[in-house]
Amino acid sequence: MKKLLPLLLCACLLCAPFLSGCTPAANEKPSSITVFNWEDYINPEIFDLFEKETGIKVTYTRFTTNEEMYLRLDRGGVNYDVAFPSDYMIERLVKNDLLLPLDHEKLPEFKNTYAWLQTPDYDPESKYSVPYMWGTVGILYNTEMTDGEIDSWGAMWDAKYLRNVLMMDSVRDSLGITLCYLGFDLNTRDETQLAAAAEMLKEQKRSGVVLAYGVDEIKDKMVNNEAALGLVWSGDAITSIDLNEGLAFCVPKEGSNVWIDGMVIPRSSKNPEGALAFINFMMRPEIAAMNSEYIGYSTPNEAAMAILGAEYSENPIFNPPAEVIARCKFFHDVEDALETYNRIWEEVMNE
Ligand code: N2P
């Protein structure tokens, strides 16, 4: 051993340049993250601010629906460091082990989150997600192309709006509001209820009221007075009304969906540390406020809400009154009924 020791020391010294060449590189954090978010759902200035402060460069990739996002995470092959799924999709991602648990030690800004949003039932301990934005689903309508106040989903089936209705090309949203209109639970797995909703959606298409099915382009068409009614998320209603004051929004009396989108770290992340830094940055009051102001969606951040002030907190679309929330329900993962949901949507599209 005595003879071996100097030899070992020598070997170590000889290797040292290579080892030291390796060590910093191994410790060095990759200086970029890939953020996988919805279209039109972040103020791009935030990426520059984050990069300036941390040196971490952000690549921004987009998706249109939760279902599309899920498939991309599930198939693997692409690396995403931060993604923004909704409540029911977080449930599904957790069930299928596609998310990394969050290290809350690295997320001190989480404290700014409203207490009621810190323990959502899809992730009661915020173990895998922190809230990003929340809102409702409703009808955006053109007050000059419709008569009187709209307060029912029935308007979207009304023959007088021939070729004037924009439906959302999003399975849960379009089926969800149809189920509400029929008086059924928007998470139903009952085949008879789902078949009734399917028939309603096909009938709506056959009748010719539907001008188009879309997602992000609905707000542009509504702003340009191209349709009388559109199915939208509340934040898109705010953005649209800002650009066209002839538009109004309602959450119909039959009830609707209230949702929370979260920030999560997919299991495939190559830079979870960078991802945590980004998520924490997004929860800073000033950043959350400037982001919410830019995209028009409601912040779950109490401190940011204080910065945004009365103009926002008193806007009933941005901060819906209790009676509106009371008639809304969260989506949940429908598990094995998902096949039925997808089949129905495909049938509607092919009708
Ligand atoms: C904005 C996307 C909003 C997501 N384009 C609603 N859950």
Short mmCIF file of C-alpha atoms and ligand atoms in Angstrom, two decimals:
data_model
loop_
_atom_site.label_atom_id
_atom_site.label_comp_id
_atom_site.label_asym_id
_atom_site.label_seq_id
_atom_site.Cartn_x
_atom_site.Cartn_y
_atom_site.Cartn_z
CA MET A 1 0.00 0.00 0.00
CA LYS A 2 2.92 2.30 0.93
CA LYS A 3 4.34 1.79 -2.54
CA LEU A 4 1.03 2.19 -4.18
CA LEU A 5 0.20 5.50 -2.53
CA PRO A 6 2.79 7.63 -4.37
CA LEU A 7 1.76 5.94 -7.57
CA LEU A 8 -1.86 6.74 -6.92
CA LEU A 9 -0.93 10.33 -6.08
CA CYS A 10 1.05 10.56 -9.31
CA ALA A 11 -1.84 9.16 -11.29
CA CYS A 12 -4.14 11.70 -9.68
CA LEU A 13 -1.83 14.56 -10.49
CA LEU A 14 -1.50 13.41 -14.08
CA CYS A 15 -5.26 13.18 -14.39
CA ALA A 16 -5.86 16.44 -12.58
CA PRO A 17 -5.90 18.68 -15.66
CA PHE A 18 -8.51 16.43 -17.26
CA LEU A 19 -10.47 16.09 -14.08
CA SER A 20 -10.42 19.79 -13.40
CA GLY A 21 -11.30 20.31 -17.04
CA CYS A 22 -14.35 18.20 -16.40
CA THR A 23 -15.38 19.33 -12.96
CA PRO A 24 -16.45 22.92 -13.70
CA ALA A 25 -18.28 21.79 -16.79
CA ALA A 26 -20.14 19.17 -14.78
CA ASN A 27 -21.02 21.74 -12.11
CA GLU A 28 -21.87 24.40 -14.59
CA LYS A 29 -25.62 24.81 -14.89
CA PRO A 30 -26.87 24.66 -18.46
CA SER A 31 -27.49 28.31 -19.22
CA SER A 32 -30.81 27.83 -20.93
CA ILE A 33 -34.32 26.57 -20.26
CA THR A 34 -37.18 25.66 -22.57
CA VAL A 35 -40.54 27.04 -21.57
CA PHE A 36 -43.61 25.28 -23.00
CA ASN A 37 -46.59 27.60 -22.73
CA TRP A 38 -49.91 28.45 -24.37
CA GLU A 39 -50.10 30.89 -27.26
CA ASP A 40 -50.31 34.56 -26.19
CA TYR A 41 -49.86 33.67 -22.56
CA ILE A 42 -46.77 35.50 -21.34
CA ASN A 43 -45.28 38.95 -21.62
CA PRO A 44 -42.11 38.26 -23.68
CA GLU A 45 -40.27 41.10 -21.95
CA ILE A 46 -40.08 38.82 -18.91
CA PHE A 47 -37.67 36.50 -20.74
CA ASP A 48 -35.19 39.37 -21.20
CA LEU A 49 -35.51 40.48 -17.59
CA PHE A 50 -34.93 36.91 -16.42
CA GLU A 51 -31.95 36.41 -18.68
CA LYS A 52 -30.37 39.70 -17.62
CA GLU A 53 -30.65 38.77 -13.98
CA THR A 54 -29.70 35.09 -14.09
CA GLY A 55 -27.83 34.58 -17.35
CA ILE A 56 -30.31 31.81 -18.18
CA LYS A 57 -31.61 32.05 -21.73
CA VAL A 58 -35.23 31.10 -22.37
CA THR A 59 -36.49 29.28 -25.44
CA TYR A 60 -40.25 29.75 -25.74
CA THR A 61 -42.29 27.00 -27.41
CA ARG A 62 -46.07 27.06 -27.63
CA PHE A 63 -49.11 24.82 -27.57
CA THR A 64 -52.82 25.46 -28.16
CA THR A 65 -54.65 22.96 -25.96
CA ASN A 66 -53.94 20.88 -22.87
CA GLU A 67 -54.41 17.72 -24.91
CA GLU A 68 -51.73 18.74 -27.39
CA MET A 69 -49.38 19.65 -24.56
CA TYR A 70 -49.97 16.31 -22.84
CA LEU A 71 -49.12 14.33 -25.96
CA ARG A 72 -45.87 16.23 -26.43
CA LEU A 73 -44.83 15.60 -22.81
CA ASP A 74 -45.93 11.99 -22.88
CA ARG A 75 -44.21 11.08 -26.11
CA GLY A 76 -40.88 12.37 -24.78
CA GLY A 77 -38.02 13.05 -27.10
CA VAL A 78 -38.21 16.77 -26.56
CA ASN A 79 -36.96 18.46 -23.44
CA TYR A 80 -39.15 21.01 -21.67
CA ASP A 81 -38.13 22.63 -18.40
CA VAL A 82 -41.31 24.50 -17.47
CA ALA A 83 -44.84 23.78 -18.72
CA PHE A 84 -48.22 25.40 -18.01
CA PRO A 85 -50.99 22.75 -17.90
CA SER A 86 -54.47 23.30 -16.44
CA ASP A 87 -55.78 21.70 -13.26
CA TYR A 88 -57.27 18.48 -14.75
CA MET A 89 -54.19 17.97 -16.91
CA ILE A 90 -51.91 18.39 -13.89
CA GLU A 91 -53.93 15.56 -12.28
CA ARG A 92 -53.26 13.39 -15.31
CA LEU A 93 -49.58 14.27 -15.55
CA VAL A 94 -49.07 13.46 -11.85
CA LYS A 95 -50.94 10.16 -12.19
CA ASN A 96 -48.70 9.19 -15.08
CA ASP A 97 -45.53 10.27 -13.31
CA LEU A 98 -44.62 12.90 -15.88
CA LEU A 99 -43.74 15.69 -13.43
CA LEU A 100 -40.90 16.36 -11.01
CA PRO A 101 -41.81 17.35 -7.44
CA LEU A 102 -41.05 21.03 -6.77
CA ASP A 103 -38.43 22.02 -4.22
CA HIS A 104 -40.31 24.71 -2.29
CA GLU A 105 -37.07 25.86 -0.63
CA LYS A 106 -36.30 27.36 -4.02
CA LEU A 107 -39.71 28.95 -4.38
CA PRO A 108 -39.90 31.60 -1.64
CA GLU A 109 -42.18 33.79 -3.79
CA PHE A 110 -44.91 31.16 -3.54
CA LYS A 111 -45.95 32.95 -0.34
CA ASN A 112 -47.59 35.63 -2.53
CA THR A 113 -50.21 33.15 -3.74
CA TYR A 114 -53.76 33.60 -2.41
CA ALA A 115 -54.37 31.09 0.37
CA TRP A 116 -57.35 29.51 -1.48
CA LEU A 117 -55.09 28.80 -4.44
CA GLN A 118 -52.28 27.26 -2.41
CA THR A 119 -54.19 24.02 -1.78
CA PRO A 120 -56.07 23.23 -5.00
CA ASP A 121 -57.66 19.80 -4.99
CA TYR A 122 -55.76 18.63 -8.10
CA ASP A 123 -52.49 19.11 -6.14
CA PRO A 124 -53.40 19.79 -2.50
CA GLU A 125 -49.87 20.39 -1.25
CA SER A 126 -48.67 22.22 -4.35
CA LYS A 127 -46.17 19.41 -4.58
CA TYR A 128 -45.98 19.45 -8.38
CA SER A 129 -47.43 22.79 -9.40
CA VAL A 130 -47.88 26.40 -8.44
CA PRO A 131 -50.73 28.45 -9.90
CA TYR A 132 -49.96 30.68 -12.88
CA MET A 133 -53.29 32.21 -13.92
CA TRP A 134 -56.95 31.41 -13.37
CA GLY A 135 -60.23 32.26 -14.98
CA THR A 136 -63.59 31.20 -16.33
CA VAL A 137 -65.07 30.12 -19.66
CA GLY A 138 -67.89 32.16 -21.17
CA ILE A 139 -69.44 33.82 -24.19
CA LEU A 140 -67.81 36.84 -25.77
CA TYR A 141 -70.47 38.61 -27.79
CA ASN A 142 -70.83 41.56 -30.09
CA THR A 143 -73.46 43.85 -28.63
CA GLU A 144 -74.21 45.31 -32.06
CA MET A 145 -74.74 41.92 -33.69
CA THR A 146 -76.88 40.40 -30.93
CA ASP A 147 -80.01 41.68 -29.29
CA GLY A 148 -79.95 42.40 -25.60
CA GLU A 149 -77.92 40.86 -22.87
CA ILE A 150 -76.81 37.28 -23.43
CA ASP A 151 -76.99 35.04 -20.37
CA SER A 152 -77.49 31.51 -21.67
CA TRP A 153 -75.47 28.94 -23.60
CA GLY A 154 -78.62 28.61 -25.69
CA ALA A 155 -77.51 31.66 -27.69
CA MET A 156 -74.78 29.55 -29.25
CA TRP A 157 -77.43 27.24 -30.69
CA ASP A 158 -79.84 30.00 -31.72
CA ALA A 159 -80.73 29.84 -35.42
CA LYS A 160 -80.78 33.62 -35.64
CA TYR A 161 -77.00 33.61 -35.34
CA LEU A 162 -76.51 31.66 -38.54
CA ARG A 163 -72.80 31.45 -39.41
CA ASN A 164 -72.08 33.73 -36.50
CA VAL A 165 -70.89 31.45 -33.71
CA LEU A 166 -67.25 30.59 -32.99
CA MET A 167 -66.76 27.38 -31.05
CA MET A 168 -63.55 26.32 -29.35
CA ASP A 169 -61.59 23.51 -30.94
CA SER A 170 -60.89 22.13 -27.49
CA VAL A 171 -62.60 18.94 -26.39
CA ARG A 172 -63.15 19.69 -22.71
CA ASP A 173 -64.23 23.30 -23.22
CA SER A 174 -66.77 22.67 -25.99
CA LEU A 175 -68.16 19.48 -24.46
CA GLY A 176 -68.04 21.04 -20.99
CA ILE A 177 -70.29 23.97 -21.84
CA THR A 178 -72.69 21.70 -23.74
CA LEU A 179 -72.98 19.46 -20.67
CA CYS A 180 -73.65 22.56 -18.53
CA TYR A 181 -76.31 23.72 -20.98
CA LEU A 182 -77.97 20.30 -20.70
CA GLY A 183 -77.80 20.49 -16.90
CA PHE A 184 -75.21 17.73 -16.59
CA ASP A 185 -71.93 17.66 -14.70
CA LEU A 186 -69.03 18.89 -16.84
CA ASN A 187 -66.94 15.94 -15.64
CA THR A 188 -69.57 13.34 -16.39
CA ARG A 189 -68.56 9.85 -17.48
CA ASP A 190 -72.13 8.80 -18.08
CA GLU A 191 -72.39 7.49 -21.64
CA THR A 192 -76.02 8.59 -22.08
CA GLN A 193 -75.26 12.15 -20.99
CA LEU A 194 -72.16 12.27 -23.19
CA ALA A 195 -74.15 10.96 -26.14
CA ALA A 196 -76.75 13.71 -25.61
CA ALA A 197 -74.00 16.36 -25.57
CA ALA A 198 -72.45 14.86 -28.70
CA GLU A 199 -75.77 15.07 -30.49
CA MET A 200 -76.19 18.73 -29.45
CA LEU A 201 -72.77 19.60 -30.83
CA LYS A 202 -73.41 17.80 -34.11
CA GLU A 203 -76.79 19.45 -34.41
CA GLN A 204 -75.16 22.84 -33.79
CA LYS A 205 -72.78 22.20 -36.65
CA ARG A 206 -75.47 20.85 -39.00
CA SER A 207 -77.74 23.82 -38.33
CA GLY A 208 -75.09 26.12 -39.77
CA VAL A 209 -74.74 28.49 -36.81
CA VAL A 210 -71.08 27.61 -36.37
CA LEU A 211 -68.88 29.85 -38.46
CA ALA A 212 -65.65 28.16 -37.35
CA TYR A 213 -63.92 26.10 -34.68
CA GLY A 214 -60.73 27.67 -33.38
CA VAL A 215 -58.78 28.58 -30.29
CA ASP A 216 -56.52 31.61 -30.29
CA GLU A 217 -57.99 33.10 -33.48
CA ILE A 218 -61.43 33.45 -31.85
CA LYS A 219 -60.41 36.67 -30.15
CA ASP A 220 -59.06 38.18 -33.39
CA LYS A 221 -62.25 37.34 -35.27
CA MET A 222 -64.39 38.80 -32.49
CA VAL A 223 -62.30 41.98 -32.37
CA ASN A 224 -62.78 42.34 -36.15
CA ASN A 225 -66.59 41.96 -35.86
CA GLU A 226 -66.45 38.76 -37.92
CA ALA A 227 -68.84 36.82 -35.67
CA ALA A 228 -71.57 37.59 -33.15
CA LEU A 229 -70.61 35.09 -30.45
CA GLY A 230 -67.46 33.25 -29.44
CA LEU A 231 -66.60 30.70 -26.77
CA VAL A 232 -63.58 32.12 -24.91
CA TRP A 233 -61.50 32.04 -21.74
CA SER A 234 -61.99 35.10 -19.54
CA GLY A 235 -58.54 36.61 -20.17
CA ASP A 236 -59.10 36.54 -23.91
CA ALA A 237 -62.40 38.34 -23.30
CA ILE A 238 -60.54 41.11 -21.44
CA THR A 239 -57.99 41.50 -24.24
CA SER A 240 -60.75 41.56 -26.89
CA ILE A 241 -62.98 44.06 -25.06
CA ASP A 242 -59.93 46.31 -24.63
CA LEU A 243 -59.58 46.36 -28.42
CA ASN A 244 -63.28 46.54 -29.30
CA GLU A 245 -65.64 48.15 -26.83
CA GLY A 246 -68.68 46.78 -28.66
CA LEU A 247 -67.88 43.38 -27.15
CA ALA A 248 -69.21 41.99 -23.87
CA PHE A 249 -68.66 38.80 -21.86
CA CYS A 250 -70.94 36.58 -19.81
CA VAL A 251 -70.62 33.39 -17.80
CA PRO A 252 -74.01 31.83 -18.61
CA LYS A 253 -76.57 31.13 -15.92
CA GLU A 254 -76.50 27.35 -16.55
CA GLY A 255 -72.97 27.28 -15.15
CA SER A 256 -69.50 26.92 -16.61
CA ASN A 257 -65.92 25.98 -15.95
CA VAL A 258 -63.51 27.75 -13.60
CA TRP A 259 -59.91 26.78 -14.17
CA ILE A 260 -56.41 27.24 -12.83
CA ASP A 261 -53.32 26.87 -14.99
CA GLY A 262 -50.17 25.92 -13.14
CA MET A 263 -46.42 26.00 -13.65
CA VAL A 264 -44.81 22.55 -13.52
CA ILE A 265 -41.47 20.92 -14.24
CA PRO A 266 -41.79 17.98 -16.66
CA ARG A 267 -39.84 14.87 -15.73
CA SER A 268 -37.84 15.31 -18.94
CA SER A 269 -36.37 18.63 -17.76
CA LYS A 270 -32.63 18.92 -18.28
CA ASN A 271 -32.37 21.98 -16.09
CA PRO A 272 -34.72 21.72 -13.09
CA GLU A 273 -32.65 24.28 -11.17
CA GLY A 274 -33.10 26.82 -13.95
CA ALA A 275 -36.77 25.88 -14.12
CA LEU A 276 -37.22 26.56 -10.40
CA ALA A 277 -35.44 29.90 -10.74
CA PHE A 278 -37.82 30.83 -13.57
CA ILE A 279 -40.95 29.74 -11.70
CA ASN A 280 -39.87 31.72 -8.65
CA PHE A 281 -39.16 34.75 -10.84
CA MET A 282 -42.67 34.51 -12.33
CA MET A 283 -44.18 34.65 -8.83
CA ARG A 284 -42.49 37.91 -7.90
CA PRO A 285 -45.23 40.49 -7.37
CA GLU A 286 -43.94 43.01 -9.95
CA ILE A 287 -43.33 40.32 -12.57
CA ALA A 288 -46.69 38.61 -11.96
CA ALA A 289 -48.41 42.02 -12.17
CA MET A 290 -46.73 43.05 -15.42
CA ASN A 291 -47.50 39.65 -16.90
CA SER A 292 -51.17 39.70 -15.93
CA GLU A 293 -51.54 43.24 -17.22
CA TYR A 294 -50.07 42.22 -20.56
CA ILE A 295 -52.04 39.01 -21.18
CA GLY A 296 -55.30 40.03 -19.47
CA TYR A 297 -55.57 36.88 -17.35
CA SER A 298 -56.23 36.85 -13.60
CA THR A 299 -53.27 36.45 -11.33
CA PRO A 300 -53.33 34.04 -8.37
CA ASN A 301 -50.77 36.36 -6.76
CA GLU A 302 -52.25 38.49 -3.97
CA ALA A 303 -49.28 40.87 -3.86
CA ALA A 304 -49.49 41.36 -7.63
CA MET A 305 -53.20 42.06 -7.33
CA ALA A 306 -52.38 44.83 -4.86
CA ILE A 307 -50.03 46.37 -7.46
CA LEU A 308 -52.67 46.07 -10.21
CA GLY A 309 -55.17 47.93 -8.06
CA ALA A 310 -58.89 48.65 -8.31
CA GLU A 311 -59.07 48.81 -12.11
CA TYR A 312 -58.38 45.08 -12.09
CA SER A 313 -59.82 43.89 -8.80
CA GLU A 314 -63.13 45.60 -9.59
CA ASN A 315 -63.35 44.20 -13.12
CA PRO A 316 -65.88 41.33 -12.86
CA ILE A 317 -64.23 39.41 -15.72
CA PHE A 318 -60.78 39.63 -14.14
CA ASN A 319 -62.02 39.08 -10.61
CA PRO A 320 -65.43 37.34 -10.91
CA PRO A 321 -67.91 37.89 -8.07
CA ALA A 322 -68.66 34.98 -5.75
CA GLU A 323 -72.02 34.22 -7.39
CA VAL A 324 -70.31 33.66 -10.75
CA ILE A 325 -67.68 31.36 -9.24
CA ALA A 326 -70.45 29.53 -7.38
CA ARG A 327 -72.03 28.37 -10.65
CA CYS A 328 -68.70 27.20 -12.10
CA LYS A 329 -66.91 23.91 -11.60
CA PHE A 330 -63.35 22.75 -12.09
CA PHE A 331 -62.58 20.13 -14.70
CA HIS A 332 -61.12 16.85 -13.49
CA ASP A 333 -59.31 14.19 -15.41
CA VAL A 334 -62.04 11.90 -16.74
CA GLU A 335 -59.61 8.96 -16.92
CA ASP A 336 -60.99 6.07 -18.98
CA ALA A 337 -63.90 8.19 -20.28
CA LEU A 338 -61.31 10.25 -22.13
CA GLU A 339 -61.63 7.93 -25.10
CA THR A 340 -65.34 8.69 -25.32
CA TYR A 341 -64.65 12.42 -25.05
CA ASN A 342 -62.04 12.27 -27.83
CA ARG A 343 -64.23 10.11 -30.04
CA ILE A 344 -67.14 12.54 -29.65
CA TRP A 345 -64.97 15.49 -30.56
CA GLU A 346 -63.62 13.71 -33.60
CA GLU A 347 -67.18 12.89 -34.68
CA VAL A 348 -68.22 16.52 -34.29
CA MET A 349 -65.25 17.67 -36.35
CA ASN A 350 -66.09 15.14 -39.07
CA GLU A 351 -69.83 15.87 -39.02
C1 N2P B 1 -54.20 31.90 -23.62
C2 N2P B 1 -54.42 30.54 -23.10
C3 N2P B 1 -55.21 30.54 -21.87
C4 N2P B 1 -55.29 29.22 -21.26
N1 N2P B 1 -54.05 31.91 -24.99
C5 N2P B 1 -56.55 28.97 -20.59
N2 N2P B 1 -56.48 27.87 -19.74
#
